[in-house]
Amino acid sequence: MLLRKSSRVLDSPGSSSSSLVQPQGMWASSSSSVAQGDAEMGSLPASGVPDVLDLSSSEDGGGSDSGSDFEDTLWKGGKRGTRTPLSRTLTAKRSRKDASRDGGSLAERNQEPSNLFEVVRLAKSAMESVVDDWLESYKQNKEAGFLELVNFFIRSCGCKGVVTPEMFRKQQNSEIIQQLTEQFDEDSAEYPLVLTTQPWRKFQAGFCELVTVLVRRCQYSIIYDEYLMDTLISLLTGLSDSQVRAFRHTSTLAAMKLMTALVKVALGVSLHKDNNQRQYEAERNKGPSRRATDKLEALLEKRRELQEQQEEIENMMNAIFKGVFVHRYRDVVPEIRAICIEEMGNWMQSYSASFLTDSYLKYIGWTLHDKQREVRLKCLKALQGLYRSREMAARMELFTSRFKGRMVSMVLDKEPEVGVEAVKLLTLILQNMEGMLTDEDCEAVYPVVYASNRALAAAAGEFLYRKQFDRDWEAVKEKGRRGGSRDFFRLLLAFFIESELHEHAAYLVDSLWDCAAPLLKDWDGLTHLLLEESPEEAGWGDQQENALIEILVSSMRQATEGKSPVGRGPGKKVLSARERKALEDDREKLTQYLIPLLPQLLAKFSADAEKVALLLAAPRCFNLSLYSSGRLEKYLEQLLAQLREVVEKHTCQEVLEAASQALYVLCNPEFTFYSRVDLARSRLVDTLTDKFQHELAELLQASYLDEDEVYSMAATLKRISILHNAHDLTPWQLYEPCSLLLQRAVDTGEVPKQVVIPTMTCLHFSILWDLAHVSGTVPVQELLALKRKVASFCSLCQSCLTDVDSSVQEQAFVLLSDLLLVFSPQLARGEREALELLVYRPEVALQSQLAGFLMDHVFNHAELVGSDEEDSEGKIERLHQQRNLLAGFCKLILYNVLELSAASDVFKHYAKFYKDYGDIIKETLSRARQIDRDEWARTLLLSLQQLLTELLLQQGPDAVYSKAFLEIRDLARRFSLFFSLHQLHNRQALVALHKAGIKFAFQEPAPSGSELGPLNLPFLEVLSEFSPRLLRPDKKLLLSYLEQTCQARLSPQQRGKAWNPLLTYRRSLRSLDDMGSDASRIAAPRPRRRPGAAAKRRRLDDSSQRGDSSLQLSSRLEAPMLTSTVLKRGRQPGSPAQLQEEEGSESDFVQSQPWFSSQRSRESPGRQQLLVPRSASRPGLGSRMDRLSLMEEEEEEEEEMVIQEESSDEEDPQGRDMPLIRSHSSQGEQLRDLFDSTILGIEVSAGKCESRGRGSTCRVAVGGAKSYWESLPRRTPDVAGAGGRPPVREQGLSQGITHQALSLWPGSRTGLPRGVSTLGGLGRRV
């Protein structure tokens, strides 16, 4: 049987018939019924027409195996009048509401509604019965039944056209598809497969089910009738090659599902054939007397029949694979590529004997480099299904060794979902292919257990567990109950400590929790390991004990809270009832284990601050009611005694805070043992306060304190202040003595800072606890007393802001910021009007001191000296403290404690300190704008005025030429970006800003005899940065206001002066008025002009004939042929002599991309001269650009084209920021698309069209390539998303992209430097 290929070129009615092969019957057979059936549908060609199309003589010169998305002859007809406009073949966007109206809009637009489509859409009948009904109609009338199926697919594309019987009989498939394309609804960019509403999702499932059930019902007879499957495959192949995305997407899905169903049929036929062969061999091996000749003949006949069926099915599958898959697996639409890869994975799993070969696996390997996340996901999931079986994995050794590096690199993919699937794939390889992954491969996965993404870390945790910890722990229990635990935790500690990947074991525990939770919840074994008398004999050192305690506490939190550590997400927001029950059970089990052992652990490690701080977190994980219900009060007494001992023994901040929190958890009035805990707490506080009172009396009376006394008092106050944070110590009346002590420190300055800092903290918490006691009916006297306390404390802290010690100043600033925020006007809002008396507004002097402190400690910080590790950590800690100080000040501004104008001291450092505080200042700018836009704009202006005034005072009039002045302009430009959005809302504030800025510029008159103009006149240059955000009427208004100000403030002699700042500002206001004509000419698209048709065709024909020879003469590398119907005409790049002169240039040739020609053709000559400077002095670089465009436009010859990077900050007529190149993507994306499509053999969409065909050859000789490349930003996008690890060049295709070297890199005459891949971008280092 001969496979009949469907036409790869659609032709207009006026095209010559020699360029078309009609879709004959898929296979030429000796059966007369085939010819008869094909003759009935009117698709059989004349007897002399060959079966396979030969495009070698076509004018395009492309091969038939191009995988085009566009059909060349759809655009080119014999006459210009037959040309189909571009806009007619594409779909425009319409509202989703209309597109998803239960299919009504799609159904009403069809002249002959398709019952099959409506039945599938409504989904009210079982698919088997639907297919059976259709089969009955098909058996009665093949043509009518097949037409119903054809119209079902057409309507599933969202097309309003209908294939009529007359069209089916008289037209070829290519003509039918062309007519349907012309009738496609232009008002809709959506079609059923991309709609996401519930009815259409059901339709998508029904669509796939229909194809599957159809093949299953027809598998024994109808699929072999050489009519249904032949014609259907021919139609789907033609539709899959359409330029309309809906046709291509829908037909590809149908073809792939059809292929999947055929694979299952082929598998069944293969099984029947094997059974038949066994029966035949068994019968033939019998003796002559027992052998049944009739049965042997029947088995032989059956085998021949099965062989024919298998061959026919294989031919069908080959037709789909070569006609659809080979071209669509690298389609420009990611969804289409994903469909192809997903279905190929199903074929390999279902029929591995035929499809699990390197010739098919290579497509998945190549597509691992795809740019789109969903395509890479489908590749990885397809491979997971293959590696899940040991038998299949054993047959993939060559593929694994070839693409293992890429699979390992995808662990660090920029998309976490892809990384998760990559780790799961490597886990399957680890399990089913021993020795395939080396230690180096595994070490690339280990660090991912500390990733911030929970799913990725859990997948890496399972990989780590399978590699390092997967043992038969049940068998290990023969050594004893804790033998297995000892071995597991020894391995875990070895990995955690020796790898040195992270400091916190909580992230490691969370990563291993899903696969090793039973081992990690062996708290009994963990605690006994820690309580061993001689840990040195067991090999436990201090570092191992610290890590083991951290693992113990982390597993306790994980088991009882079910939350991931801080910074790791996303976690589950709502737990199910079953999960909550599991957490409660684990809490109960944990409490029973650790209540008796926790006091022992605290007693053993009481001297180690780090271990004690970790262990004191355990009570928060307990079910504390067990102390009373389980009659475990004696262990509670032991725990309270250990807590008291810890507080009295340690002065470390972390230990004291952990002890305070543990005591707070136990002091819950709901517990029956609350009285015991409260008594223990009271005794502890009594001891501390008595000691403090005694030491305070000595300090107030003594004139000198030794170091021991200072240390003792500082430690006591530190313990009291930390306890005061979580516990109400108001009954002990600590405010008065602490106030006396702080007053003594302010008056004399003799109190050490170790005492002053905790004293201020105690006073702060004392005031907050007093506020907490305030209820709705508090007497006025109490409120006034509390306000006096607040005023007194603020006065003392204000005095501390001038202390000689910086730590005291910072603590005073932090406490002041918090207290002023608490007692801000927000306190009396809502239902708290009675608290209006407590609102405290800082005086102007205090506001000034706060701002001055910020300047000295935040915006004037000096870098720490040294570069060793300790200094680096110190810098980070210091920066963290400074960010907290800045955040506290900004909150005072946003909550109306400080005037908004005070923010000028912060805003003016936005650009200079952007690296350290940019996020904080930017958020403050955004929130301040929402409070009061006018005042916010005045504050921005004040910031700029302050900076300019300081600069002029320091450097004088020459400051305008300094770097500092440019920094002020840059800051103004950054400020102006905040006016870009919501221009109407910002309009009034922006105009007021300009007017105030003009007044400021002319405020100070020029010195007598000076020619430089007013002192502040340079401010107009700064102000011009805001002009692009103005609307056109406002520009006219401000220009008039500027002239009036000049008339009023300048003398007649000064008005005629051409001062640069004034000229710059006037020019910024006139850019769209007086100078608007030139700008509009530059930005406006060129009008379309149609020259004479005959002359134009002659010029195009001459160009296409000479294009190949001209390229061959000059190109050092054989560039791949680029052919596509989107590129329709070209010019001769240059004569051979001219091109030979370019051999010495550093870039010879690069193939063109549609956006080059279409974009440049839309620009006027004036625009090109403005943006593209010419360099005619460079010899040998003069050339002409082949202009190939979808629309017919007048083409103008140029001597040379130099591509220059353009700024994206040019404004549009409305004042908004718009890129100079108004295209569908950014310049970086266009450059990547240029390489992907032209150099590497794939097209991208231009306008609304997508192309992948081979229609006409396009080449561009580019001059001045070196200057272009040197102007590009040195930024290499992560194309494949492998976390900065690009694919190796030899690893095949990505989106059908073949890696090829180009002679475009600066300094290279033979191609890209070694180790640079051109995959999907400008080139990256491997």
PDB file of N, CA and C in Angstrom, residues 522-579:
ATOM      1  N   ASP A 522       9.903   9.351  66.275  1.00  0.00           N
ATOM      2  CA  ASP A 522      10.356   8.425  67.322  1.00  0.00           C
ATOM      3  C   ASP A 522      10.968   9.244  68.457  1.00  0.00           C
ATOM      4  N   TRP A 523      10.104   9.998  69.173  1.00  0.00           N
ATOM      5  CA  TRP A 523      10.583  10.898  70.215  1.00  0.00           C
ATOM      6  C   TRP A 523      11.163  10.119  71.403  1.00  0.00           C
ATOM      7  N   ASP A 524      10.657   8.941  71.647  1.00  0.00           N
ATOM      8  CA  ASP A 524      11.198   8.139  72.733  1.00  0.00           C
ATOM      9  C   ASP A 524      12.654   7.788  72.455  1.00  0.00           C
ATOM     10  N   GLY A 525      12.920   7.362  71.206  1.00  0.00           N
ATOM     11  CA  GLY A 525      14.302   7.042  70.864  1.00  0.00           C
ATOM     12  C   GLY A 525      15.192   8.273  70.858  1.00  0.00           C
ATOM     13  N   LEU A 526      14.667   9.403  70.401  1.00  0.00           N
ATOM     14  CA  LEU A 526      15.452  10.635  70.367  1.00  0.00           C
ATOM     15  C   LEU A 526      15.866  11.078  71.768  1.00  0.00           C
ATOM     16  N   THR A 527      14.912  11.089  72.692  1.00  0.00           N
ATOM     17  CA  THR A 527      15.218  11.561  74.042  1.00  0.00           C
ATOM     18  C   THR A 527      16.186  10.621  74.761  1.00  0.00           C
ATOM     19  N   HIS A 528      16.051   9.328  74.523  1.00  0.00           N
ATOM     20  CA  HIS A 528      16.985   8.406  75.168  1.00  0.00           C
ATOM     21  C   HIS A 528      18.391   8.549  74.604  1.00  0.00           C
ATOM     22  N   LEU A 529      18.505   8.882  73.331  1.00  0.00           N
ATOM     23  CA  LEU A 529      19.828   9.161  72.778  1.00  0.00           C
ATOM     24  C   LEU A 529      20.452  10.377  73.454  1.00  0.00           C
ATOM     25  N   LEU A 530      19.621  11.386  73.760  1.00  0.00           N
ATOM     26  CA  LEU A 530      20.138  12.594  74.381  1.00  0.00           C
ATOM     27  C   LEU A 530      20.468  12.391  75.853  1.00  0.00           C
ATOM     28  N   LEU A 531      19.792  11.447  76.497  1.00  0.00           N
ATOM     29  CA  LEU A 531      19.979  11.242  77.940  1.00  0.00           C
ATOM     30  C   LEU A 531      21.025  10.196  78.261  1.00  0.00           C
ATOM     31  N   GLU A 532      21.715   9.669  77.251  1.00  0.00           N
ATOM     32  CA  GLU A 532      22.766   8.693  77.526  1.00  0.00           C
ATOM     33  C   GLU A 532      23.847   9.323  78.389  1.00  0.00           C
ATOM     34  N   GLU A 533      24.356   8.538  79.335  1.00  0.00           N
ATOM     35  CA  GLU A 533      25.325   9.081  80.293  1.00  0.00           C
ATOM     36  C   GLU A 533      26.674   9.382  79.652  1.00  0.00           C
ATOM     37  N   SER A 534      27.045   8.588  78.665  1.00  0.00           N
ATOM     38  CA  SER A 534      28.354   8.789  78.043  1.00  0.00           C
ATOM     39  C   SER A 534      28.175   8.960  76.537  1.00  0.00           C
ATOM     40  N   PRO A 535      27.753  10.116  76.113  1.00  0.00           N
ATOM     41  CA  PRO A 535      27.542  10.323  74.677  1.00  0.00           C
ATOM     42  C   PRO A 535      28.831  10.233  73.873  1.00  0.00           C
ATOM     43  N   GLU A 536      29.990  10.498  74.534  1.00  0.00           N
ATOM     44  CA  GLU A 536      31.240  10.410  73.788  1.00  0.00           C
ATOM     45  C   GLU A 536      31.496   8.988  73.305  1.00  0.00           C
ATOM     46  N   GLU A 537      31.136   8.001  74.140  1.00  0.00           N
ATOM     47  CA  GLU A 537      31.322   6.620  73.718  1.00  0.00           C
ATOM     48  C   GLU A 537      30.424   6.273  72.533  1.00  0.00           C
ATOM     49  N   ALA A 538      29.262   6.878  72.468  1.00  0.00           N
ATOM     50  CA  ALA A 538      28.359   6.627  71.348  1.00  0.00           C
ATOM     51  C   ALA A 538      28.698   7.493  70.136  1.00  0.00           C
ATOM     52  N   GLY A 539      29.661   8.345  70.276  1.00  0.00           N
ATOM     53  CA  GLY A 539      30.042   9.175  69.135  1.00  0.00           C
ATOM     54  C   GLY A 539      29.296  10.486  69.045  1.00  0.00           C
ATOM     55  N   TRP A 540      28.565  10.885  70.116  1.00  0.00           N
ATOM     56  CA  TRP A 540      27.815  12.138  70.089  1.00  0.00           C
ATOM     57  C   TRP A 540      28.680  13.240  70.676  1.00  0.00           C
ATOM     58  N   GLY A 541      29.016  14.217  69.863  1.00  0.00           N
ATOM     59  CA  GLY A 541      29.719  15.385  70.355  1.00  0.00           C
ATOM     60  C   GLY A 541      28.760  16.523  70.618  1.00  0.00           C
ATOM     61  N   ASP A 542      29.313  17.679  70.990  1.00  0.00           N
ATOM     62  CA  ASP A 542      28.480  18.830  71.289  1.00  0.00           C
ATOM     63  C   ASP A 542      27.715  19.278  70.050  1.00  0.00           C
ATOM     64  N   GLN A 543      28.359  19.268  68.901  1.00  0.00           N
ATOM     65  CA  GLN A 543      27.692  19.678  67.675  1.00  0.00           C
ATOM     66  C   GLN A 543      26.560  18.721  67.318  1.00  0.00           C
ATOM     67  N   GLN A 544      26.794  17.418  67.512  1.00  0.00           N
ATOM     68  CA  GLN A 544      25.744  16.443  67.235  1.00  0.00           C
ATOM     69  C   GLN A 544      24.572  16.584  68.198  1.00  0.00           C
ATOM     70  N   GLU A 545      24.875  16.901  69.470  1.00  0.00           N
ATOM     71  CA  GLU A 545      23.792  17.079  70.438  1.00  0.00           C
ATOM     72  C   GLU A 545      22.934  18.291  70.104  1.00  0.00           C
ATOM     73  N   ASN A 546      23.597  19.391  69.704  1.00  0.00           N
ATOM     74  CA  ASN A 546      22.829  20.572  69.304  1.00  0.00           C
ATOM     75  C   ASN A 546      21.911  20.265  68.123  1.00  0.00           C
ATOM     76  N   ALA A 547      22.468  19.588  67.118  1.00  0.00           N
ATOM     77  CA  ALA A 547      21.671  19.260  65.939  1.00  0.00           C
ATOM     78  C   ALA A 547      20.548  18.298  66.285  1.00  0.00           C
ATOM     79  N   LEU A 548      20.836  17.334  67.169  1.00  0.00           N
ATOM     80  CA  LEU A 548      19.811  16.359  67.539  1.00  0.00           C
ATOM     81  C   LEU A 548      18.668  17.018  68.308  1.00  0.00           C
ATOM     82  N   ILE A 549      18.995  17.962  69.195  1.00  0.00           N
ATOM     83  CA  ILE A 549      17.941  18.680  69.918  1.00  0.00           C
ATOM     84  C   ILE A 549      17.111  19.520  68.954  1.00  0.00           C
ATOM     85  N   GLU A 550      17.763  20.154  67.985  1.00  0.00           N
ATOM     86  CA  GLU A 550      17.021  20.947  67.008  1.00  0.00           C
ATOM     87  C   GLU A 550      16.106  20.056  66.173  1.00  0.00           C
ATOM     88  N   ILE A 551      16.586  18.855  65.806  1.00  0.00           N
ATOM     89  CA  ILE A 551      15.736  17.916  65.064  1.00  0.00           C
ATOM     90  C   ILE A 551      14.558  17.484  65.929  1.00  0.00           C
ATOM     91  N   LEU A 552      14.797  17.230  67.213  1.00  0.00           N
ATOM     92  CA  LEU A 552      13.722  16.844  68.129  1.00  0.00           C
ATOM     93  C   LEU A 552      12.650  17.924  68.204  1.00  0.00           C
ATOM     94  N   VAL A 553      13.056  19.175  68.420  1.00  0.00           N
ATOM     95  CA  VAL A 553      12.091  20.265  68.565  1.00  0.00           C
ATOM     96  C   VAL A 553      11.374  20.522  67.231  1.00  0.00           C
ATOM     97  N   SER A 554      12.092  20.428  66.133  1.00  0.00           N
ATOM     98  CA  SER A 554      11.466  20.656  64.828  1.00  0.00           C
ATOM     99  C   SER A 554      10.432  19.586  64.520  1.00  0.00           C
ATOM    100  N   SER A 555      10.729  18.331  64.841  1.00  0.00           N
ATOM    101  CA  SER A 555       9.749  17.264  64.610  1.00  0.00           C
ATOM    102  C   SER A 555       8.535  17.435  65.507  1.00  0.00           C
ATOM    103  N   MET A 556       8.749  17.944  66.736  1.00  0.00           N
ATOM    104  CA  MET A 556       7.608  18.206  67.621  1.00  0.00           C
ATOM    105  C   MET A 556       6.692  19.280  67.032  1.00  0.00           C
ATOM    106  N   ARG A 557       7.269  20.348  66.540  1.00  0.00           N
ATOM    107  CA  ARG A 557       6.449  21.408  65.945  1.00  0.00           C
ATOM    108  C   ARG A 557       5.740  20.920  64.692  1.00  0.00           C
ATOM    109  N   GLN A 558       6.455  20.149  63.879  1.00  0.00           N
ATOM    110  CA  GLN A 558       5.855  19.671  62.646  1.00  0.00           C
ATOM    111  C   GLN A 558       4.689  18.739  62.932  1.00  0.00           C
ATOM    112  N   ALA A 559       4.823  17.910  63.944  1.00  0.00           N
ATOM    113  CA  ALA A 559       3.778  16.935  64.247  1.00  0.00           C
ATOM    114  C   ALA A 559       2.563  17.563  64.907  1.00  0.00           C
ATOM    115  N   THR A 560       2.752  18.644  65.648  1.00  0.00           N
ATOM    116  CA  THR A 560       1.639  19.218  66.408  1.00  0.00           C
ATOM    117  C   THR A 560       1.018  20.442  65.737  1.00  0.00           C
ATOM    118  N   GLU A 561       1.763  21.120  64.882  1.00  0.00           N
ATOM    119  CA  GLU A 561       1.235  22.318  64.232  1.00  0.00           C
ATOM    120  C   GLU A 561       0.922  22.094  62.764  1.00  0.00           C
ATOM    121  N   GLY A 562       1.650  21.197  62.105  1.00  0.00           N
ATOM    122  CA  GLY A 562       1.411  20.937  60.691  1.00  0.00           C
ATOM    123  C   GLY A 562       1.775  22.096  59.791  1.00  0.00           C
ATOM    124  N   LYS A 563       2.665  22.954  60.232  1.00  0.00           N
ATOM    125  CA  LYS A 563       3.066  24.126  59.451  1.00  0.00           C
ATOM    126  C   LYS A 563       4.524  24.010  59.047  1.00  0.00           C
ATOM    127  N   SER A 564       4.833  24.592  57.913  1.00  0.00           N
ATOM    128  CA  SER A 564       6.209  24.618  57.445  1.00  0.00           C
ATOM    129  C   SER A 564       6.979  25.703  58.181  1.00  0.00           C
ATOM    130  N   PRO A 565       8.314  25.624  58.195  1.00  0.00           N
ATOM    131  CA  PRO A 565       9.105  26.673  58.855  1.00  0.00           C
ATOM    132  C   PRO A 565       8.901  28.032  58.193  1.00  0.00           C
ATOM    133  N   VAL A 566       9.354  29.048  58.868  1.00  0.00           N
ATOM    134  CA  VAL A 566       9.200  30.416  58.380  1.00  0.00           C
ATOM    135  C   VAL A 566       9.952  30.573  57.060  1.00  0.00           C
ATOM    136  N   GLY A 567       9.277  31.175  56.092  1.00  0.00           N
ATOM    137  CA  GLY A 567       9.903  31.423  54.808  1.00  0.00           C
ATOM    138  C   GLY A 567       9.680  30.349  53.780  1.00  0.00           C
ATOM    139  N   ARG A 568       9.063  29.254  54.162  1.00  0.00           N
ATOM    140  CA  ARG A 568       8.798  28.185  53.208  1.00  0.00           C
ATOM    141  C   ARG A 568       7.309  28.115  52.945  1.00  0.00           C
ATOM    142  N   GLY A 569       6.955  28.090  51.714  1.00  0.00           N
ATOM    143  CA  GLY A 569       5.547  28.029  51.332  1.00  0.00           C
ATOM    144  C   GLY A 569       5.428  27.543  49.911  1.00  0.00           C
ATOM    145  N   PRO A 570       4.248  27.466  49.395  1.00  0.00           N
ATOM    146  CA  PRO A 570       2.998  27.713  50.122  1.00  0.00           C
ATOM    147  C   PRO A 570       2.559  26.486  50.900  1.00  0.00           C
ATOM    148  N   GLY A 571       2.038  26.713  52.095  1.00  0.00           N
ATOM    149  CA  GLY A 571       1.531  25.618  52.897  1.00  0.00           C
ATOM    150  C   GLY A 571       0.022  25.514  52.800  1.00  0.00           C
ATOM    151  N   LYS A 572      -0.515  24.487  53.406  1.00  0.00           N
ATOM    152  CA  LYS A 572      -1.970  24.305  53.382  1.00  0.00           C
ATOM    153  C   LYS A 572      -2.628  25.331  54.302  1.00  0.00           C
ATOM    154  N   LYS A 573      -3.625  26.021  53.782  1.00  0.00           N
ATOM    155  CA  LYS A 573      -4.298  27.049  54.572  1.00  0.00           C
ATOM    156  C   LYS A 573      -5.311  26.450  55.538  1.00  0.00           C
ATOM    157  N   VAL A 574      -6.058  25.484  55.068  1.00  0.00           N
ATOM    158  CA  VAL A 574      -7.108  24.883  55.894  1.00  0.00           C
ATOM    159  C   VAL A 574      -6.843  23.390  55.985  1.00  0.00           C
ATOM    160  N   LEU A 575      -6.823  22.886  57.206  1.00  0.00           N
ATOM    161  CA  LEU A 575      -6.603  21.466  57.423  1.00  0.00           C
ATOM    162  C   LEU A 575      -7.944  20.742  57.456  1.00  0.00           C
ATOM    163  N   SER A 576      -7.947  19.552  56.925  1.00  0.00           N
ATOM    164  CA  SER A 576      -9.161  18.747  56.960  1.00  0.00           C
ATOM    165  C   SER A 576      -9.374  18.182  58.364  1.00  0.00           C
ATOM    166  N   ALA A 577     -10.573  17.660  58.588  1.00  0.00           N
ATOM    167  CA  ALA A 577     -10.875  17.090  59.905  1.00  0.00           C
ATOM    168  C   ALA A 577      -9.960  15.907  60.218  1.00  0.00           C
ATOM    169  N   ARG A 578      -9.662  15.130  59.208  1.00  0.00           N
ATOM    170  CA  ARG A 578      -8.761  13.988  59.422  1.00  0.00           C
ATOM    171  C   ARG A 578      -7.358  14.452  59.798  1.00  0.00           C
ATOM    172  N   GLU A 579      -6.872  15.501  59.135  1.00  0.00           N
ATOM    173  CA  GLU A 579      -5.547  16.023  59.453  1.00  0.00           C
ATOM    174  C   GLU A 579      -5.516  16.624  60.852  1.00  0.00           C
TER     175      GLU A 579
END
